[in-house]
Amino acid sequence: MTVKKIQGKKIAILATDGFEQSELFEPRKALLEAGAEVEIVSLKSGSIKGWNETDWGDSIAVDKTLDEVKSSEYHALMLPGGLFNPDTLRTDQKAVNFVSGFFAEDEQKPVGAICHGPWLLAEAGVVNDRKVTSYPSIQTDLKNAGAKWVDEKVVVDQGLVTSRKPDDLDAFNRKLIEEICEGRHAA
Amino acid sequence: MTVKKIQGKKIAILATDGFEQSELFEPRKALLEAGAEVEIVSLKSGSIKGWNETDWGDSIAVDKTLDEVKSSEYHALMLPGGLFNPDTLRTDQKAVNFVSGFFAEDEQKPVGAICHGPWLLAEAGVVNDRKVTSYPSIQTDLKNAGAKWVDEKVVVDQGLVTSRKPDDLDAFNRKLIEEICEGRHAA
């Protein structure tokens, strides 16, 4: 008997080719099981291809393109890692603006980012003075963007939930759902 | 009849698995043809595997591990791109120290970095106030590290040669060899 903790909440997962497979599929599953509606938002329609640790992995269908959505339509955002995924997204102004929207004064909604996902936060300029973690390789980029970087399984700072790697997924999913449930920063 | 412009010069290419194939093989070929001695320096002995645009590519043998070398043994350093390559290297303190060595006051030797290679320069903290280019996705990281980032085929700033992508390789190789030839900053 599952408690549907976040029924009625609509969550965007922003990703493109090269997302770390477990870091999209597992949070998506956890969010769905907790009762949320989840949409995969990407640069183009069709499907996007995951990266499974050491090689290309499984694909998933895109629900909406960035042209079709606004951050105001969602209660929260989730950013999976992988190397190619954020490296491509951060060069797209629509993707960066979509991320920024969740941090805007009139929105300030829960955002989860894991592994190399926080690169998009550095790109969007939203980590200044925020306590975050990430895959250790990008800690210098986050510190240089003004973040207070720490090496912890999961970090929560005013609705911003970050984790380091696939091993942290259980803690990450739990905290992300908790933040969405509290709706502390939901519009 | 080739002019051996940089005969007697010893160049280190620092790389690991996931180096962008053309960005290691082509500069290496150009440096060898110009008369230089070139060594592949990496984290472990054996061979390292390239990335060929969209999938894993060819391997190359490692000549020396970081445990066996010092920056003072080389006249110049070349850093190829690829995503996994610099992402792995920047987490290794020996790799970062090796890069820093080429920028030390008593060395200041020519350094070439292309595509995502300049990430290692951000990690080593050696781009403050330096004019550089890179693959556009990491421009924010370089700017946040203090660099004056520009979108040009090749940029030379006091012996530091940077380029954006494989298409720039001809210009990159030419300028790198020119800087090594001038030995402006060679010890």
Short mmCIF file of C-alpha atoms in Angstrom, two decimals:
data_model
loop_
_atom_site.label_atom_id
_atom_site.label_comp_id
_atom_site.label_asym_id
_atom_site.label_seq_id
_atom_site.Cartn_x
_atom_site.Cartn_y
_atom_site.Cartn_z
CA MET A 1 0.00 0.00 0.00
CA THR A 2 1.96 2.95 -1.31
CA VAL A 3 1.35 6.40 0.05
CA LYS A 4 0.88 8.69 -2.93
CA LYS A 5 2.84 11.55 -1.42
CA ILE A 6 3.04 13.86 -4.38
CA GLN A 7 -0.18 13.15 -6.26
CA GLY A 8 -1.12 15.97 -8.60
CA LYS A 9 2.43 17.31 -8.84
CA LYS A 10 3.88 17.66 -12.34
CA ILE A 11 7.64 17.18 -12.66
CA ALA A 12 9.88 17.93 -15.65
CA ILE A 13 12.99 15.87 -16.32
CA LEU A 14 15.22 17.87 -18.68
CA ALA A 15 17.62 15.64 -20.62
CA THR A 16 19.11 14.82 -24.00
CA ASP A 17 21.30 12.09 -25.54
CA GLY A 18 23.94 10.81 -23.15
CA PHE A 19 21.97 11.12 -19.89
CA GLU A 20 23.27 8.63 -17.34
CA GLN A 21 20.65 5.89 -17.65
CA SER A 22 20.09 5.09 -13.96
CA GLU A 23 19.99 8.79 -13.07
CA LEU A 24 16.94 9.35 -15.28
CA PHE A 25 15.10 6.03 -15.03
CA GLU A 26 15.36 5.59 -11.25
CA PRO A 27 14.22 9.07 -10.15
CA ARG A 28 11.45 8.89 -12.80
CA LYS A 29 10.28 5.56 -11.35
CA ALA A 30 10.41 6.90 -7.79
CA LEU A 31 8.48 10.05 -8.73
CA LEU A 32 5.82 8.05 -10.60
CA GLU A 33 5.47 5.61 -7.68
CA ALA A 34 5.02 8.58 -5.35
CA GLY A 35 2.08 9.67 -7.50
CA ALA A 36 3.58 12.46 -9.58
CA GLU A 37 3.08 13.12 -13.27
CA VAL A 38 6.50 13.10 -14.96
CA GLU A 39 7.41 14.52 -18.39
CA ILE A 40 10.65 14.12 -20.29
CA VAL A 41 11.52 17.51 -21.77
CA SER A 42 14.23 17.72 -24.44
CA LEU A 43 15.64 19.70 -27.36
CA LYS A 44 13.84 17.70 -30.04
CA SER A 45 10.89 15.35 -30.27
CA GLY A 46 11.34 11.58 -30.70
CA SER A 47 13.55 9.75 -28.23
CA ILE A 48 16.81 10.33 -26.39
CA LYS A 49 19.55 7.77 -25.80
CA GLY A 50 20.98 6.98 -22.37
CA TRP A 51 24.56 6.25 -21.34
CA ASN A 52 24.97 3.13 -19.24
CA GLU A 53 28.20 3.64 -17.24
CA THR A 54 30.66 2.72 -20.02
CA ASP A 55 28.65 2.72 -23.27
CA TRP A 56 25.41 3.82 -24.93
CA GLY A 57 22.33 2.35 -23.26
CA ASP A 58 18.53 2.49 -23.43
CA SER A 59 16.40 5.20 -24.99
CA ILE A 60 13.30 6.93 -23.68
CA ALA A 61 10.56 8.85 -25.49
CA VAL A 62 10.50 12.64 -25.25
CA ASP A 63 7.14 13.98 -23.99
CA LYS A 64 7.65 17.65 -24.73
CA THR A 65 10.21 19.79 -26.52
CA LEU A 66 11.53 22.98 -24.93
CA ASP A 67 9.48 24.93 -27.48
CA GLU A 68 6.30 23.50 -25.98
CA VAL A 69 6.86 24.13 -22.27
CA LYS A 70 7.38 26.79 -19.60
CA SER A 71 8.82 26.27 -16.13
CA SER A 72 5.59 27.72 -14.73
CA GLU A 73 3.71 24.59 -15.89
CA TYR A 74 5.71 22.33 -13.54
CA HIS A 75 6.00 21.95 -9.77
CA ALA A 76 9.62 20.79 -9.90
CA LEU A 77 12.59 19.98 -12.14
CA MET A 78 15.00 17.02 -12.18
CA LEU A 79 18.38 17.09 -13.97
CA PRO A 80 20.10 13.71 -14.50
CA GLY A 81 23.85 13.47 -15.13
CA GLY A 82 25.89 11.82 -17.82
CA LEU A 83 28.61 13.73 -19.63
CA PHE A 84 27.16 14.40 -23.08
CA ASN A 85 23.71 15.28 -21.70
CA PRO A 86 24.52 18.47 -19.73
CA ASP A 87 27.41 19.32 -22.11
CA THR A 88 24.86 19.60 -24.94
CA LEU A 89 22.03 21.20 -22.93
CA ARG A 90 24.18 23.99 -21.52
CA THR A 91 24.90 25.26 -25.04
CA ASP A 92 21.16 25.69 -25.70
CA GLN A 93 19.73 29.01 -24.48
CA LYS A 94 16.18 27.63 -24.24
CA ALA A 95 17.39 24.82 -21.97
CA VAL A 96 19.33 27.22 -19.75
CA ASN A 97 16.34 29.61 -19.55
CA PHE A 98 14.03 26.71 -18.66
CA VAL A 99 16.34 25.80 -15.74
CA SER A 100 16.59 29.44 -14.62
CA GLY A 101 12.80 29.68 -14.52
CA PHE A 102 12.58 27.28 -11.58
CA PHE A 103 14.87 29.59 -9.58
CA ALA A 104 13.08 32.85 -10.49
CA GLU A 105 11.85 34.99 -7.57
CA ASP A 106 8.21 34.30 -8.38
CA GLU A 107 8.72 30.53 -8.77
CA GLN A 108 11.54 29.12 -6.55
CA LYS A 109 10.46 25.54 -7.03
CA PRO A 110 12.22 22.33 -5.96
CA VAL A 111 15.06 21.28 -8.30
CA GLY A 112 17.04 18.04 -8.17
CA ALA A 113 20.40 17.60 -9.96
CA ILE A 114 22.75 14.63 -9.77
CA CYS A 115 26.30 13.80 -10.92
CA HIS A 116 27.16 16.10 -13.89
CA GLY A 117 23.60 17.53 -13.89
CA PRO A 118 24.65 20.50 -11.68
CA TRP A 119 26.71 21.83 -14.63
CA LEU A 120 23.44 23.24 -15.90
CA LEU A 121 23.04 25.08 -12.60
CA ALA A 122 26.48 26.66 -13.06
CA GLU A 123 25.50 27.60 -16.62
CA ALA A 124 22.25 29.16 -15.44
CA GLY A 125 24.11 31.12 -12.77
CA VAL A 126 21.87 29.91 -9.95
CA VAL A 127 24.34 28.35 -7.49
CA ASN A 128 25.96 31.45 -6.02
CA ASP A 129 26.10 30.97 -2.23
CA ARG A 130 24.09 27.73 -2.48
CA LYS A 131 25.35 24.57 -0.75
CA VAL A 132 25.61 21.81 -3.37
CA THR A 133 27.35 18.57 -4.22
CA SER A 134 28.00 16.95 -7.63
CA TYR A 135 30.24 14.42 -9.34
CA PRO A 136 33.65 15.43 -7.90
CA SER A 137 35.14 16.22 -11.34
CA ILE A 138 33.04 19.37 -11.70
CA GLN A 139 33.50 20.72 -8.17
CA THR A 140 35.92 23.42 -9.37
CA ASP A 141 33.37 24.66 -11.93
CA LEU A 142 30.69 24.85 -9.23
CA LYS A 143 33.00 26.58 -6.73
CA ASN A 144 34.04 29.06 -9.43
CA ALA A 145 30.31 29.70 -10.05
CA GLY A 146 30.01 30.69 -6.38
CA ALA A 147 28.66 27.47 -4.86
CA LYS A 148 29.59 26.11 -1.46
CA TRP A 149 30.56 22.61 -2.66
CA VAL A 150 30.59 19.68 -0.23
CA ASP A 151 31.29 15.97 -0.68
CA GLU A 152 28.07 14.42 0.67
CA LYS A 153 25.61 11.76 -0.50
CA VAL A 154 22.79 14.29 -0.77
CA VAL A 155 22.60 18.01 -0.04
CA VAL A 156 19.39 20.02 0.38
CA ASP A 157 19.54 23.83 0.27
CA GLN A 158 16.16 25.58 0.17
CA GLY A 159 14.54 23.13 -2.22
CA LEU A 160 17.70 22.47 -4.24
CA VAL A 161 18.59 18.77 -3.95
CA THR A 162 21.98 17.58 -5.28
CA SER A 163 23.84 14.26 -5.24
CA ARG A 164 27.17 12.94 -6.51
CA LYS A 165 26.60 9.70 -8.44
CA PRO A 166 24.33 6.70 -9.15
CA ASP A 167 25.21 5.14 -5.75
CA ASP A 168 23.47 8.11 -4.09
CA LEU A 169 20.17 7.64 -5.96
CA ASP A 170 18.14 6.26 -3.05
CA ALA A 171 18.97 9.23 -0.83
CA PHE A 172 18.54 11.63 -3.76
CA ASN A 173 15.08 10.31 -4.70
CA ARG A 174 13.92 10.35 -1.08
CA LYS A 175 14.99 13.96 -0.50
CA LEU A 176 13.66 15.15 -3.87
CA ILE A 177 10.22 13.67 -3.16
CA GLU A 178 10.33 15.15 0.34
CA GLU A 179 11.04 18.63 -1.03
CA ILE A 180 8.31 18.32 -3.68
CA CYS A 181 5.93 17.05 -0.98
CA GLU A 182 6.67 19.98 1.30
CA GLY A 183 6.20 22.23 -1.71
CA ARG A 184 8.25 24.72 0.25
CA HIS A 185 9.08 26.67 -2.83
CA ALA A 186 6.23 25.66 -5.08
CA ALA A 187 4.29 28.50 -6.66
CA MET B 1 61.74 17.87 -48.21
CA THR B 2 60.30 18.66 -44.79
CA VAL B 3 61.84 21.34 -42.64
CA LYS B 4 62.36 19.82 -39.21
CA LYS B 5 61.33 22.89 -37.30
CA ILE B 6 61.27 21.52 -33.80
CA GLN B 7 63.95 18.82 -33.87
CA GLY B 8 65.19 17.93 -30.40
CA LYS B 9 62.06 19.19 -28.67
CA LYS B 10 60.28 16.72 -26.39
CA ILE B 11 56.50 17.13 -26.14
CA ALA B 12 54.11 15.47 -23.66
CA ILE B 13 50.54 14.64 -24.66
CA LEU B 14 48.55 14.11 -21.47
CA ALA B 15 45.44 11.98 -22.03
CA THR B 16 43.35 9.08 -20.79
CA ASP B 17 40.39 7.00 -22.04
CA GLY B 18 37.88 9.05 -23.99
CA PHE B 19 40.28 11.50 -25.65
CA GLU B 20 38.79 12.80 -28.90
CA GLN B 21 40.63 10.64 -31.41
CA SER B 22 41.48 13.26 -34.05
CA GLU B 23 42.57 15.73 -31.38
CA LEU B 24 45.33 13.40 -30.19
CA PHE B 25 46.34 11.61 -33.39
CA GLU B 26 46.52 14.68 -35.65
CA PRO B 27 48.58 16.98 -33.41
CA ARG B 28 50.85 14.01 -32.60
CA LYS B 29 51.42 13.38 -36.32
CA ALA B 30 52.07 17.08 -36.98
CA LEU B 31 54.53 17.30 -34.08
CA LEU B 32 56.38 14.14 -35.19
CA GLU B 33 56.54 15.39 -38.80
CA ALA B 34 57.99 18.66 -37.53
CA GLY B 35 60.78 16.66 -35.91
CA ALA B 36 59.70 16.56 -32.27
CA GLU B 37 59.85 13.62 -29.91
CA VAL B 38 56.31 12.98 -28.58
CA GLU B 39 55.32 10.96 -25.51
CA ILE B 40 51.83 9.91 -24.45
CA VAL B 41 51.59 10.45 -20.69
CA SER B 42 48.67 8.93 -18.79
CA LEU B 43 47.39 7.70 -15.43
CA LYS B 44 48.27 4.06 -15.99
CA SER B 45 50.54 2.03 -18.28
CA GLY B 46 49.13 0.02 -21.20
CA SER B 47 46.93 1.78 -23.71
CA ILE B 48 44.17 4.40 -23.72
CA LYS B 49 41.03 4.32 -25.84
CA GLY B 50 39.93 7.21 -28.05
CA TRP B 51 36.45 8.59 -28.70
CA ASN B 52 35.61 9.01 -32.38
CA GLU B 53 32.90 11.70 -32.53
CA THR B 54 29.93 9.50 -31.57
CA ASP B 55 31.43 6.27 -30.18
CA TRP B 56 34.56 4.62 -28.83
CA GLY B 57 37.42 4.60 -31.34
CA ASP B 58 41.08 3.62 -31.65
CA SER B 59 43.56 3.07 -28.84
CA ILE B 60 47.13 4.25 -28.47
CA ALA B 61 49.96 2.98 -26.29
CA VAL B 62 50.95 4.96 -23.20
CA ASP B 63 54.66 5.87 -23.18
CA LYS B 64 54.95 7.10 -19.60
CA THR B 65 52.75 7.20 -16.53
CA LEU B 66 52.44 10.35 -14.44
CA ASP B 67 54.53 8.63 -11.75
CA GLU B 68 57.46 8.46 -14.16
CA VAL B 69 57.57 12.05 -15.45
CA LYS B 70 58.07 15.69 -14.48
CA SER B 71 57.02 18.72 -16.49
CA SER B 72 60.65 19.86 -16.40
CA GLU B 73 61.58 16.94 -18.73
CA TYR B 74 59.45 18.34 -21.57
CA HIS B 75 59.59 21.44 -23.77
CA ALA B 76 55.82 21.64 -24.21
CA LEU B 77 52.46 20.04 -23.34
CA MET B 78 49.45 19.19 -25.53
CA LEU B 79 45.97 18.49 -24.09
CA PRO B 80 43.43 16.85 -26.45
CA GLY B 81 39.69 17.10 -25.83
CA GLY B 82 36.95 14.52 -25.59
CA LEU B 83 34.56 14.53 -22.65
CA PHE B 84 35.64 11.57 -20.54
CA ASN B 85 39.34 12.34 -20.96
CA PRO B 86 39.58 15.71 -19.16
CA ASP B 87 36.69 14.77 -16.83
CA THR B 88 38.82 11.90 -15.50
CA LEU B 89 42.19 13.69 -15.56
CA ARG B 90 40.99 16.70 -13.60
CA THR B 91 40.12 14.47 -10.63
CA ASP B 92 43.73 13.24 -10.43
CA GLN B 93 46.03 15.51 -8.43
CA LYS B 94 49.16 14.23 -10.21
CA ALA B 95 47.64 15.11 -13.58
CA VAL B 96 46.65 18.59 -12.41
CA ASN B 97 50.12 19.19 -10.90
CA PHE B 98 51.77 18.02 -14.12
CA VAL B 99 49.75 20.62 -16.07
CA SER B 100 50.50 23.35 -13.52
CA GLY B 101 54.21 22.66 -13.86
CA PHE B 102 54.27 23.97 -17.45
CA PHE B 103 52.89 27.30 -16.18
CA ALA B 104 55.25 27.63 -13.20
CA GLU B 105 57.33 30.82 -13.03
CA ASP B 106 60.56 28.96 -13.71
CA GLU B 107 59.13 26.98 -16.65
CA GLN B 108 56.39 28.87 -18.59
CA LYS B 109 56.51 26.51 -21.53
CA PRO B 110 54.22 26.32 -24.57
CA VAL B 111 50.92 24.51 -23.88
CA GLY B 112 48.26 23.56 -26.43
CA ALA B 113 44.70 22.62 -25.43
CA ILE B 114 41.76 21.94 -27.73
CA CYS B 115 38.00 21.41 -27.35
CA HIS B 116 37.29 20.18 -23.78
CA GLY B 117 41.06 20.02 -23.05
CA PRO B 118 41.04 23.53 -21.50
CA TRP B 119 38.98 22.15 -18.59
CA LEU B 120 42.29 20.95 -17.20
CA LEU B 121 43.56 24.53 -17.38
CA ALA B 122 40.54 25.69 -15.33
CA GLU B 123 41.23 22.88 -12.86
CA ALA B 124 44.90 23.86 -12.57
CA GLY B 125 43.92 27.49 -12.01
CA VAL B 126 46.19 28.79 -14.77
CA VAL B 127 43.79 30.72 -17.02
CA ASN B 128 43.15 33.81 -14.91
CA ASP B 129 43.42 36.85 -17.22
CA ARG B 130 44.54 34.63 -20.13
CA LYS B 131 42.84 34.90 -23.51
CA VAL B 132 41.57 31.44 -24.49
CA THR B 133 39.02 29.59 -26.57
CA SER B 134 37.54 26.09 -26.12
CA TYR B 135 34.55 23.98 -27.10
CA PRO B 136 31.71 26.47 -26.51
CA SER B 137 29.98 24.30 -23.87
CA ILE B 138 32.71 24.97 -21.30
CA GLN B 139 33.07 28.72 -21.90
CA THR B 140 31.21 29.54 -18.66
CA ASP B 141 33.61 27.35 -16.65
CA LEU B 142 36.60 29.10 -18.24
CA LYS B 143 35.13 32.58 -17.73
CA ASN B 144 34.35 31.71 -14.10
CA ALA B 145 37.99 30.59 -13.75
CA GLY B 146 39.02 34.11 -14.82
CA ALA B 147 39.76 33.56 -18.51
CA LYS B 148 38.99 36.04 -21.28
CA TRP B 149 37.09 33.59 -23.49
CA VAL B 150 36.70 34.26 -27.23
CA ASP B 151 35.09 32.31 -30.05
CA GLU B 152 38.01 31.96 -32.50
CA LYS B 153 39.60 29.13 -34.49
CA VAL B 154 42.86 29.45 -32.59
CA VAL B 155 44.03 31.77 -29.82
CA VAL B 156 47.64 32.33 -28.77
CA ASP B 157 48.38 34.05 -25.47
CA GLN B 158 52.03 34.00 -24.39
CA GLY B 159 52.70 30.44 -25.47
CA LEU B 160 49.22 29.14 -24.56
CA VAL B 161 47.54 27.85 -27.75
CA THR B 162 43.81 26.96 -27.61
CA SER B 163 41.24 25.87 -30.20
CA ARG B 164 37.54 24.95 -30.21
CA LYS B 165 37.06 21.66 -32.09
CA PRO B 166 38.45 19.11 -34.56
CA ASP B 167 37.71 21.45 -37.50
CA ASP B 168 40.30 23.86 -36.06
CA LEU B 169 43.09 21.28 -35.95
CA ASP B 170 45.13 22.62 -38.89
CA ALA B 171 45.33 26.10 -37.37
CA PHE B 172 45.92 24.63 -33.89
CA ASN B 173 48.79 22.40 -35.01
CA ARG B 174 50.42 25.23 -36.99
CA LYS B 175 50.32 27.66 -34.05
CA LEU B 176 51.43 25.06 -31.51
CA ILE B 177 54.47 24.14 -33.60
CA GLU B 178 55.21 27.86 -34.12
CA GLU B 179 55.15 28.48 -30.36
CA ILE B 180 57.34 25.45 -29.66
CA CYS B 181 59.70 26.56 -32.43
CA GLU B 182 60.00 30.07 -31.02
CA GLY B 183 60.56 28.46 -27.62
CA ARG B 184 59.45 31.82 -26.26
CA HIS B 185 58.69 30.33 -22.92
CA ALA B 186 60.89 27.26 -23.01
CA ALA B 187 63.20 26.84 -20.06
#
